[in-house]
Coordinates of C-alpha atoms (C1' of nucleotides) in Angstrom, one line a residue:
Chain N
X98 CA 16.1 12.8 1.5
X99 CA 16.8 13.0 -2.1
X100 CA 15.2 9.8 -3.5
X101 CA 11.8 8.4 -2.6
X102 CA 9.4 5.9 -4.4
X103 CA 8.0 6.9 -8.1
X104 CA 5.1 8.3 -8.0
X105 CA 2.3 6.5 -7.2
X106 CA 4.1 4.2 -6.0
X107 CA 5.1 3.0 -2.3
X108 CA 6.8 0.7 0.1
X109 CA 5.0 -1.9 2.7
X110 CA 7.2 -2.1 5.6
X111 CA 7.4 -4.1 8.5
X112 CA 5.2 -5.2 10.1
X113 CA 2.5 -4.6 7.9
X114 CA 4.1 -6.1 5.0
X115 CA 4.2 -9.6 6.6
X116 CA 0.5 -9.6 6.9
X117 CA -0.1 -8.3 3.2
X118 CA 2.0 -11.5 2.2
X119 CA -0.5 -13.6 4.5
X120 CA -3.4 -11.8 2.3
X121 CA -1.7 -12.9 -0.9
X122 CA -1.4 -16.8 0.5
X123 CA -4.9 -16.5 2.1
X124 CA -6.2 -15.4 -1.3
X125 CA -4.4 -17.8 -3.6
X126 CA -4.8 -21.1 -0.7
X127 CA -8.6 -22.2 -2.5
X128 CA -6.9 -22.4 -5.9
X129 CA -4.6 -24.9 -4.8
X130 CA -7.3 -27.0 -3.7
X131 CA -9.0 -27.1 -6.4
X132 CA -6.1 -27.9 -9.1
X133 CA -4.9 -24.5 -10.0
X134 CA -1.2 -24.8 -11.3
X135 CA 0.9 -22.1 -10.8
X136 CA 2.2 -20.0 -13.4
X137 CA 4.9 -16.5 -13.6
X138 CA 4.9 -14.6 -16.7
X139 CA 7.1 -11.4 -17.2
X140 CA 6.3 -8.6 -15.6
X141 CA 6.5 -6.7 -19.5
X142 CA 5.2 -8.1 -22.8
X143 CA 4.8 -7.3 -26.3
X144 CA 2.6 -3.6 -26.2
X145 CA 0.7 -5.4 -29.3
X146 CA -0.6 -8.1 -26.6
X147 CA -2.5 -5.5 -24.2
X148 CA -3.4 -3.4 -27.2
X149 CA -5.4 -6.2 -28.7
X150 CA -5.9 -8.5 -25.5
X151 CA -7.4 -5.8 -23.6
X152 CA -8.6 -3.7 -26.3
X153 CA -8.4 -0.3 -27.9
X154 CA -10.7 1.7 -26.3
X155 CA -10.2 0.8 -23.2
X156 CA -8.7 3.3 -20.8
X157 CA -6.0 0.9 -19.8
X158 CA -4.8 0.8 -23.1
X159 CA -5.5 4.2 -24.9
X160 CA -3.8 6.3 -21.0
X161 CA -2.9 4.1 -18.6
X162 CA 0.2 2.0 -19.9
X163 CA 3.6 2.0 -19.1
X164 CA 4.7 1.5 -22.6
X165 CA 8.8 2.2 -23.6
X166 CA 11.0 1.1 -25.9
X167 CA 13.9 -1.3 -25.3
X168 CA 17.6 -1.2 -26.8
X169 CA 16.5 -3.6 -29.4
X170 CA 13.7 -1.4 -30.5
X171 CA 11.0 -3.3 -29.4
X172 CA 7.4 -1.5 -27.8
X173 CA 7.6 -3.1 -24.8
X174 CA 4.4 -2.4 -21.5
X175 CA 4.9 -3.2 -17.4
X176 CA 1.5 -5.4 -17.7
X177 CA -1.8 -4.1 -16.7
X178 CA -3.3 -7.3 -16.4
X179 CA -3.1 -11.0 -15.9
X180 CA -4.9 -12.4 -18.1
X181 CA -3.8 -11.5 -21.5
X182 CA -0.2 -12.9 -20.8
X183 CA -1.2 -16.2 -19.1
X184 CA -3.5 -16.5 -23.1
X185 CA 0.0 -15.9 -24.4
X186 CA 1.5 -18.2 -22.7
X187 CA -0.6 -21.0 -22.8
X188 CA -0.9 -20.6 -26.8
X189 CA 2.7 -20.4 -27.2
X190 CA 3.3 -23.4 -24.7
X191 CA 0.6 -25.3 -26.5
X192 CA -0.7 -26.1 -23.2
X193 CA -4.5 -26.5 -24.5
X194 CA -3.6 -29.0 -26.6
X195 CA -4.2 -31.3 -23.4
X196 CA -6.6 -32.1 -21.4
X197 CA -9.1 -29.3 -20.9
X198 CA -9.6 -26.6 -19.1
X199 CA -6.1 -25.1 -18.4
X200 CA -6.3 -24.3 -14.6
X201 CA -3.6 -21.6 -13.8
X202 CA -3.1 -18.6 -10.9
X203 CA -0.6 -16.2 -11.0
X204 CA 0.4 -13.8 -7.9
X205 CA 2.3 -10.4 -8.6
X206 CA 3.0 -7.0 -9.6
X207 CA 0.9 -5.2 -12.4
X208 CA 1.2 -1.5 -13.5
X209 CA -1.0 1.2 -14.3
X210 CA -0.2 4.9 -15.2
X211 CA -2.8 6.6 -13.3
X212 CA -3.2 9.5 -10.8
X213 CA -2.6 7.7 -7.6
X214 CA -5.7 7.7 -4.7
X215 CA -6.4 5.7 -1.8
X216 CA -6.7 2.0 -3.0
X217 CA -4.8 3.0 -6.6
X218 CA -1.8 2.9 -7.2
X219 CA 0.6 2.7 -10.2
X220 CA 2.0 -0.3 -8.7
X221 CA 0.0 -2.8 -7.3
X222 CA -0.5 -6.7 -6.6
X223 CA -3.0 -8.8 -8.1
X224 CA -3.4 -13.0 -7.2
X225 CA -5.2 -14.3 -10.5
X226 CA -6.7 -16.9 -11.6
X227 CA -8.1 -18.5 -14.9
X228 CA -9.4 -21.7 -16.2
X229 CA -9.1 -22.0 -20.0
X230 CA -10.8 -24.0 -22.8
X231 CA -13.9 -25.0 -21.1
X232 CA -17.3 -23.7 -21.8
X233 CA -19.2 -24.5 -18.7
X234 CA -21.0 -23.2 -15.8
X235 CA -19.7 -24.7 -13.1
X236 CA -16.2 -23.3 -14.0
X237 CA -16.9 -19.8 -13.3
X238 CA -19.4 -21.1 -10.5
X239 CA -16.1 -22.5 -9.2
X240 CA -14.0 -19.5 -10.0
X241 CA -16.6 -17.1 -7.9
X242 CA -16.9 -19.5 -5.2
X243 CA -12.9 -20.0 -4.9
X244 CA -12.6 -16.2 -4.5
X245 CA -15.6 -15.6 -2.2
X246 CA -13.3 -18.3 0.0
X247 CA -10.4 -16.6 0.0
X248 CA -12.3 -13.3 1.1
X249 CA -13.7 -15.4 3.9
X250 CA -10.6 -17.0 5.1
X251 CA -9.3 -13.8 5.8
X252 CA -12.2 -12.7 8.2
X253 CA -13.8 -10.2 6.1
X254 CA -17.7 -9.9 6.3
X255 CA -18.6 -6.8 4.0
X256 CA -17.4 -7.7 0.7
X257 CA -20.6 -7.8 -1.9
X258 CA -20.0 -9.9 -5.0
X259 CA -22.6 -8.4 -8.2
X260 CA -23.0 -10.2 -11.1
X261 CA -23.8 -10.3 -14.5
X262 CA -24.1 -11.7 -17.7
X263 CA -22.5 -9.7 -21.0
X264 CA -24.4 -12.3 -23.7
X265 CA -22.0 -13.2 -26.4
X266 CA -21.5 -12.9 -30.0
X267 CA -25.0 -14.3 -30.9
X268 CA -27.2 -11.7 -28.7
X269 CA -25.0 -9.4 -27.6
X270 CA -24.6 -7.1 -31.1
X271 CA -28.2 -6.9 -31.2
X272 CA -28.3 -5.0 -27.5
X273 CA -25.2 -3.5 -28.3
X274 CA -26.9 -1.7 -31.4
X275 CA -30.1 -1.0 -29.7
X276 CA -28.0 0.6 -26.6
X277 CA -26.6 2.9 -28.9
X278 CA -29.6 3.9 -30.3
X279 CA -30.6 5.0 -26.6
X280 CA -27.8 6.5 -26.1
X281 CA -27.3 8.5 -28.8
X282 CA -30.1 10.6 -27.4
X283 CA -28.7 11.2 -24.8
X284 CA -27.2 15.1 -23.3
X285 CA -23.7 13.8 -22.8
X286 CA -20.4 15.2 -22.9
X287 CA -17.9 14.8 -26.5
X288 CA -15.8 11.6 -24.8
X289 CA -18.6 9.9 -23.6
X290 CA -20.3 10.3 -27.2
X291 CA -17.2 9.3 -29.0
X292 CA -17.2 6.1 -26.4
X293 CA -20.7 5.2 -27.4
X294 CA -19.6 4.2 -30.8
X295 CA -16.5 2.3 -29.6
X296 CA -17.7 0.6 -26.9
X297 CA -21.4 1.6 -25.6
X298 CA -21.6 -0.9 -22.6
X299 CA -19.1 1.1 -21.0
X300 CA -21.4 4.2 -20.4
X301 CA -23.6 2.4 -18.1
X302 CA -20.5 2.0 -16.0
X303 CA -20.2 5.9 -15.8
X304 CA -20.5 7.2 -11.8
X305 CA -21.2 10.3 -12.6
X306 CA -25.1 11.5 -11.1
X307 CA -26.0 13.5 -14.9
X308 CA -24.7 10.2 -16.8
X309 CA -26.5 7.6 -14.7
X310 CA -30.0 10.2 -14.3
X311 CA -30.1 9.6 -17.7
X312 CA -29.7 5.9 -18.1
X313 CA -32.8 4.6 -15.4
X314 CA -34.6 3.7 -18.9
X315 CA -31.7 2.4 -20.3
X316 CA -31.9 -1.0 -22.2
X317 CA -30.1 -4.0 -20.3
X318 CA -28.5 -6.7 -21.2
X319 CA -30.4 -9.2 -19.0
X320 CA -33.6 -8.5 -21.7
X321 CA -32.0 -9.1 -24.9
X322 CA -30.2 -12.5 -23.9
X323 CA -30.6 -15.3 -26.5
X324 CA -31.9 -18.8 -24.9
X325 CA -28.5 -20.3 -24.9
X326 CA -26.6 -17.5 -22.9
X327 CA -29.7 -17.0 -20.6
X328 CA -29.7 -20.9 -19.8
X329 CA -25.9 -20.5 -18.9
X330 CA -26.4 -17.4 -16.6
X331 CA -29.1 -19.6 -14.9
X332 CA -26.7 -22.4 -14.2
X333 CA -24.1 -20.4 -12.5
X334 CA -26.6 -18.7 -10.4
X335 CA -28.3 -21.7 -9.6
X336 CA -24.9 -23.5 -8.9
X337 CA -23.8 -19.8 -6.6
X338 CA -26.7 -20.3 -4.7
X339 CA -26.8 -24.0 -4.0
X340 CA -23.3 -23.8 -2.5
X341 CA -24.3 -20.9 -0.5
X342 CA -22.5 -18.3 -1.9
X343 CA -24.8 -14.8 -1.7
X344 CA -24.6 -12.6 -4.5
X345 CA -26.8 -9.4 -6.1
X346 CA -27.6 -8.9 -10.2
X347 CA -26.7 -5.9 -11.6
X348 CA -27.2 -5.1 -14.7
X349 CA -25.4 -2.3 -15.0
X350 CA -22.0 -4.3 -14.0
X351 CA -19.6 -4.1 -17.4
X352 CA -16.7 -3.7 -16.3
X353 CA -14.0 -1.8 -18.0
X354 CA -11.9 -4.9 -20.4
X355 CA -13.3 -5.3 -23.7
X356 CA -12.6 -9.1 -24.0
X357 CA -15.8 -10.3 -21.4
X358 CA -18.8 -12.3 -22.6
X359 CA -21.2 -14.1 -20.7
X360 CA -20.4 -14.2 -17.2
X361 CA -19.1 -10.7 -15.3
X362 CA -18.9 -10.0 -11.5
X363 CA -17.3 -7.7 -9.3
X364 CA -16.5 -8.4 -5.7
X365 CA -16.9 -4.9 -3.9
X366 CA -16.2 -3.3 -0.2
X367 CA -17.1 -0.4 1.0
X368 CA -13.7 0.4 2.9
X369 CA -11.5 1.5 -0.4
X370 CA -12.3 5.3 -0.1
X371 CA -13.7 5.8 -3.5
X372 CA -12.6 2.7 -5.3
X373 CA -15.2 -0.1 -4.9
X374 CA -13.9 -3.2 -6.6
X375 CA -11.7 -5.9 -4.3
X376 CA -11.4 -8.3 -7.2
X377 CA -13.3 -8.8 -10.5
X378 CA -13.5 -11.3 -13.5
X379 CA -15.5 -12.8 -16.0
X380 CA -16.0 -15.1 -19.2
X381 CA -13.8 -14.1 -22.5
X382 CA -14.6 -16.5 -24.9
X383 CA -13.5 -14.5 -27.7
X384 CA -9.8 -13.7 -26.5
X385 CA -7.7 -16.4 -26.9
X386 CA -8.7 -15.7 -31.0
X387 CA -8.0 -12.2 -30.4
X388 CA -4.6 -13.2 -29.9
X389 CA -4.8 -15.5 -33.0
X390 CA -5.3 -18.6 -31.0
X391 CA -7.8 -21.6 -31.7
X392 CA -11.4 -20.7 -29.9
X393 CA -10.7 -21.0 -26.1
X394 CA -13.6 -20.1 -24.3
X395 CA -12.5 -19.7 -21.2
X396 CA -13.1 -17.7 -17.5
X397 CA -10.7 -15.9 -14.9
X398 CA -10.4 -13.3 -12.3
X399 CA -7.9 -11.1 -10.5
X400 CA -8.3 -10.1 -6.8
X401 CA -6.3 -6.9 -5.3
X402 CA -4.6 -7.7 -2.5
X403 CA -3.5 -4.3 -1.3
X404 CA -7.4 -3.3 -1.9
X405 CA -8.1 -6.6 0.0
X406 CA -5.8 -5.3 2.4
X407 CA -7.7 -1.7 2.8
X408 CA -10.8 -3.6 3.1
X409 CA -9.2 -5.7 5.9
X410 CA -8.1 -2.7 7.8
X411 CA -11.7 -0.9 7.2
X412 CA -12.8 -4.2 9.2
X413 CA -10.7 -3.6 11.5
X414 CA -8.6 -7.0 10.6
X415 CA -5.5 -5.6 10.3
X416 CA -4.0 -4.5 13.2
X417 CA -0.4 -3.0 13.0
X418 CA 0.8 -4.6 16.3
X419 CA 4.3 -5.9 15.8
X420 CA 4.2 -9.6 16.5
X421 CA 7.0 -11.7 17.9
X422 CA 10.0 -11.8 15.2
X423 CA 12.2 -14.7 17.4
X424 CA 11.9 -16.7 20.0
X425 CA 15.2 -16.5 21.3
X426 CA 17.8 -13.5 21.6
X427 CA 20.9 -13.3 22.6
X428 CA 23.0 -10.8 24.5
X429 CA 26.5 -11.2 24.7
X430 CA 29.0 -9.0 27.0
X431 CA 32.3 -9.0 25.4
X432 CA 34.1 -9.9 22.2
X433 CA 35.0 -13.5 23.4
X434 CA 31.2 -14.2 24.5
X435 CA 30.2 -12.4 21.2
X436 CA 32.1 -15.1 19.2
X437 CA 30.3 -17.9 21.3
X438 CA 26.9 -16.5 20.6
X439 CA 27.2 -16.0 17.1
X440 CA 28.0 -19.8 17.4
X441 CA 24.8 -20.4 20.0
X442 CA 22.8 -18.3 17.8
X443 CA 23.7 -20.7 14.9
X444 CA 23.1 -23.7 16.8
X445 CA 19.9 -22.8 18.0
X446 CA 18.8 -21.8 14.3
X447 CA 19.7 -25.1 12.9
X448 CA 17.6 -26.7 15.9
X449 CA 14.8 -25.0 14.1
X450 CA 14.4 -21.9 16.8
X451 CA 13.9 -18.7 15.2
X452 CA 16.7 -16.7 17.2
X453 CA 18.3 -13.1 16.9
X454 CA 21.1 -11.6 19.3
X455 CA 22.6 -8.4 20.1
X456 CA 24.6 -6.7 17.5
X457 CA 26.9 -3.4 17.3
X458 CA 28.4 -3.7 20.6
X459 CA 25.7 -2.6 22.5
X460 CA 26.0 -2.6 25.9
X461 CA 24.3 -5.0 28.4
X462 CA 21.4 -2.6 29.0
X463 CA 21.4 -1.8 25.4
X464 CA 21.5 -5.2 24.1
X465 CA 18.3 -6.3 26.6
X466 CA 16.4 -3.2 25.2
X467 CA 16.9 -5.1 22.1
X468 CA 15.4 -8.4 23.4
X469 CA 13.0 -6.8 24.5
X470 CA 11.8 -5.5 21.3
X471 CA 12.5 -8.7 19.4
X472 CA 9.3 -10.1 21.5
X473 CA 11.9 -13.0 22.6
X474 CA 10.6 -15.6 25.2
X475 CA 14.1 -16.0 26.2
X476 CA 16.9 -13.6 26.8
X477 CA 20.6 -15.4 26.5
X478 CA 22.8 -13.9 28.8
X479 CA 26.4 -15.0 28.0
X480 CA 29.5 -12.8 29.5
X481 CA 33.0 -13.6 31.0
X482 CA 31.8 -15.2 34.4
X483 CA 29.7 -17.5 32.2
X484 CA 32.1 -18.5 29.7
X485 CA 34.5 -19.3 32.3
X486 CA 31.4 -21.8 34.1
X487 CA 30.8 -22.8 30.3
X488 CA 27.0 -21.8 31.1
X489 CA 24.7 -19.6 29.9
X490 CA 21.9 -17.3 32.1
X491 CA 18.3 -17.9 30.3
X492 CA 16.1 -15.1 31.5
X493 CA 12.2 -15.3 30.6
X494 CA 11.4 -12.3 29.6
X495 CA 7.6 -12.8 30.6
X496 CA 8.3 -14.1 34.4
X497 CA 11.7 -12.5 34.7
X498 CA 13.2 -15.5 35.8
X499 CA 16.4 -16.4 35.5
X500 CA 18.3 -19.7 35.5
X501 CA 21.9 -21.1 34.5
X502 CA 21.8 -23.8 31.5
X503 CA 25.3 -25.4 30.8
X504 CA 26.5 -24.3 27.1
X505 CA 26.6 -27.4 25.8
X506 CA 22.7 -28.4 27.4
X507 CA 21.1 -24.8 25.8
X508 CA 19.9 -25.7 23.0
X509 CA 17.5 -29.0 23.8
X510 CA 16.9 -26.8 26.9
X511 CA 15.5 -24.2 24.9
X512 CA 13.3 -26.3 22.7
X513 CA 11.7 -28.1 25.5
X514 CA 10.8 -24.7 26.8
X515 CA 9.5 -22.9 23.5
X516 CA 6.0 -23.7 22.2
Chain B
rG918 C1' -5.6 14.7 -18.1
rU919 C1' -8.9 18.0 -14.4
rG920 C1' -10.1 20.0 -9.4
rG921 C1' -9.6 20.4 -3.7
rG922 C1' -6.4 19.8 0.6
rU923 C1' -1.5 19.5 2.9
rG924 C1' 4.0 20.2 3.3
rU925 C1' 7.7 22.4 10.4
rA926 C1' 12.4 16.8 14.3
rG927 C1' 12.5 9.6 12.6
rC928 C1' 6.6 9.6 13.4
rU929 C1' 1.9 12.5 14.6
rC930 C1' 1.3 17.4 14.7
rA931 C1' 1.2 22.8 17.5
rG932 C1' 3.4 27.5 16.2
rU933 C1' -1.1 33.9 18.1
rU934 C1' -1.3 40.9 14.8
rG935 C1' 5.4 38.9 11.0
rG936 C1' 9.6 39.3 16.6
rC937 C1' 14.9 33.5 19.9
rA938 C1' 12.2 26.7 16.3
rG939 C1' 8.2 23.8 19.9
rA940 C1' 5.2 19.4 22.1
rG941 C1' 4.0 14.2 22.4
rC942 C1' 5.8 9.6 20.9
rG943 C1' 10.2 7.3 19.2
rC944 C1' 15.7 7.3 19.5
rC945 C1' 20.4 7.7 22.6
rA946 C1' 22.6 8.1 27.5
rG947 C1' 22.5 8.0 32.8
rG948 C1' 19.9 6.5 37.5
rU949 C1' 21.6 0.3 37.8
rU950 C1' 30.4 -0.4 35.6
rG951 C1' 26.1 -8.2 34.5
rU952 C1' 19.8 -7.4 33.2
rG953 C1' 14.6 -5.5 29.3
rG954 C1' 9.4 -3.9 29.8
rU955 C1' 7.2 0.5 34.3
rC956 C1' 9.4 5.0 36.5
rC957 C1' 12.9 9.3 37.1
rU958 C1' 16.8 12.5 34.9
rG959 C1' 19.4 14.3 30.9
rG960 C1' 20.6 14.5 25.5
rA961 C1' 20.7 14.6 20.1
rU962 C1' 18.0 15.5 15.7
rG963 C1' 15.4 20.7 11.5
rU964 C1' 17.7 23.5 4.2
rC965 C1' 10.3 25.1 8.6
rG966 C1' 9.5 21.0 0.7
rA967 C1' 12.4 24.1 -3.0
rG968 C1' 13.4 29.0 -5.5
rG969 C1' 12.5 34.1 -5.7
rG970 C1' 10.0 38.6 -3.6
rU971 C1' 8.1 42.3 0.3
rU972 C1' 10.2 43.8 5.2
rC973 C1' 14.7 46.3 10.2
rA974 C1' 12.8 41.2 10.8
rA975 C1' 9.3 35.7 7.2
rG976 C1' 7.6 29.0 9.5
rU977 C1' 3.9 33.1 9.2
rC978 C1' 2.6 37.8 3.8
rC979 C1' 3.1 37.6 -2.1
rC980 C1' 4.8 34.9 -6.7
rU981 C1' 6.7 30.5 -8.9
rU982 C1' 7.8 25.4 -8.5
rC983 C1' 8.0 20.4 -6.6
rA984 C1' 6.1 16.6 -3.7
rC985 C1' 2.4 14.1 -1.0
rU986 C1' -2.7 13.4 -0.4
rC987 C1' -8.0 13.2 -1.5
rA988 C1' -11.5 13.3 -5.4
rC989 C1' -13.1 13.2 -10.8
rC990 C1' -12.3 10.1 -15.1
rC991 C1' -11.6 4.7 -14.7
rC992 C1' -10.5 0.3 -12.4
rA993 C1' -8.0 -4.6 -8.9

RNA sequence: GUGGGUGUAGCUCAGUUGGCAGAGCGCCAGGUUGUGGUCCUGGAUGUCGAGGGUUCAAGUCCCUUCACUCACCCCA
């Protein structure tokens, strides 16, 4: 085998793949009850966009991009991220010159050059969503709650959403300097003291045990909110709670984009070896001018549905039975019959039966080895004895019964008899 | 970018002090020349990841390399 998938990459194959798309429509179903319009943005964009939209010092930007150049010259990147190209989009559509908020989701591909573990991948899928222009609580209350719905339709019981608030430009420099401060006096290694003057909030979301021993006295956020962005947090907890959707503070919770204010949360498993996060979001008030667009405070998240996935399987949620592909197969003995079920299998097709049939020349024993594994209700039996009666045999493949339907009776036959 | 583990049949994996390349599952065929699932019988499939070295002899020992995987960093 001389080709397989890039690195970090891989394939989902039947039947497993048919119940990762049911994750992705399970996951995006709440946004389309609530108004969400759909939108697809290309998979690649200007570099400058994620350079400034997701910011510098992130690790997405400053290691894990798939940035080239195109024929033209241009520095284009595979997108990390959703949200910075729906912002693009909406500004150069001028969609937020109407009525406000902007309600979008997106479902797709995104790209990250990283060493590849269980639950990361270089290639992965991500439904998003994001309401723009609208300051107000009850927009990310209904952002969290739309996501914590999707988790729920799809049977899962251990996925923990934290929360947060991130202040904004009011309250949050003031934290932001005394959080250096602390830091600074800290025993840490070069990157990690280069990252405190870049982006200090970060460090609190270090794992490591001689980072986080070191950060128990650590000044939060929660204490250094002004009135109005403590008022706001309070809303969308008190709005969380009255719809009954359970959540834990952490104040720690930063997340790794530089573009959040105000409102962060994480929803996390346990089942995604040593990733935690299922899908994540937040408040970025400050983005859409990052991208030299009018102020646009808006909020958003992105769910991982192969993460979601893992999770699912963790549950035990995903089992990899193969489920029944048609409800009808047919096995033809002969060229002549072979011509007349291609026809039949046509026929029963437009009658809106899922069917299959026997292909290759296989022989009888062969071709019922097939239906068989097709998970069929019915078996089609059509050779030279029954051409010649213009009949077909109909074997159940459950009961084993067989019975003779007349060609041109088969197919209302068989839609009486399937579901 | 850094560290650990693993590479043998389509899949999951055995393979002893270096001595004929194996099992289970799957696949194909036959038992049944017009009947699947169960059962019985038979069959095919290998660059033992790749390259080099030691040896009479290497899947096994040594070196190099690649891939996969798990973890760190970080994140969905």
């Amino acid at each position: 085998m001389s080709f397989q998938a890039p690195k970090g990459t891989f394939d989902w194959l039947p039947p497993r793949s048919e119940r990762v798309l049911a994750v992705r429509e399970a996951l995006a179903a709440p946004l389309r009850t609530a108004g969400y319009g759909y939108i697809e943005t290309p998979v690649f964009e200007d570099t400058q966009l994620f350079a400034r939209g997701v910011g510098e010092s992130t690790d997405i930007v400053t290691k894990e991009m798939y940035t080239f150049a195109d024929k033209g010259g241009r520095s284009l990147t595979l997108r990390p991220e959703g949200t910075a190209s729906v912002v693009r989009a909406v500004l150069q559509h001028n969609l937020h010159t109407g009525q406000l908020p902007v309600k979008l989701w997106y479902s797709g591909s995104q790209f990250r050059y990283e060493r590849a573990q269980r639950g990361r991948y270089r290639h992965f899928w991500q439904v998003g969503a994001e309401a723009l222009g609208s300051e107000d609580p009850a927009l990310d209350a209904e952002l969290i709650v739309l996501a914590a719905r999707g988790f729920a339709s799809l049977g899962l019981k251990n996925v923990t959403l934290l929360l947060n608030s991130l202040g904004d430009q009011n309250c949050r420099p003031a934290y932001r300097a005394a959080l250096q401060e602390f830091l600074r006096g800290l025993d840490l290694d070069e990157e990690t003291r280069a990252r405190i003057e870049i982006n200090p909030l970060r460090v609190l979301d270090d794992r490591r045990s001689e980072v986080q021993d070191q950060l128990a006295d650590a000044p939060l956020v929660v204490d250094h909110l002004c009135a109005a962005c403590k008022a706001y947090h309070e809303e969308v907890r008190g709005l969380l709670t009255a719809c009954g959707v359970a959540f834990t503070d952490d104040p720690r919770l930063v997340r790794g984009l530089d573009y959040y204010t105000r409102t962060t949360f994480e929803f996390v498993h346990g089942g995604l070896g040593s990733q935690s996060a299922v899908g994540g979001g937040g408040r970025y008030d400050g983005l859409s001018e990052m991208l030299d667009g009018p102020p646009l405070p808006s909020v958003g998240w992105a769910l991982g549905v192969d993460r979601t996935f893992l999770a699912m399987q963790a549950e035990g949620l995903a089992d990899d039975e193969a489920r029944q592909r048609v409800q009808v197969y047919g096995v033809p003995l002969g060229d002549d019959a072979r011509r007349r079920m291609f026809l039949l299998v046509g026929e029963l097709r437009e009658a809106g039966l899922s069917a299959d049939m026997a292909f290759g020349g296989k022989g009888l024993k062969g071709a019922m080895k097939g239906a068989d594994r097709s998970g069929a209700a019915f078996a089609l039996i059509l050779g030279e004895r029954d051409l010649a009666a213009e009949a077909v045999q109909v074997k159940d493949l459950a009961t084993a019964e067989q019975s003779e339907v007349p060609l041109a009776q088969v197919v209302e036959f068989l839609k009486g008899k399937v579901q």
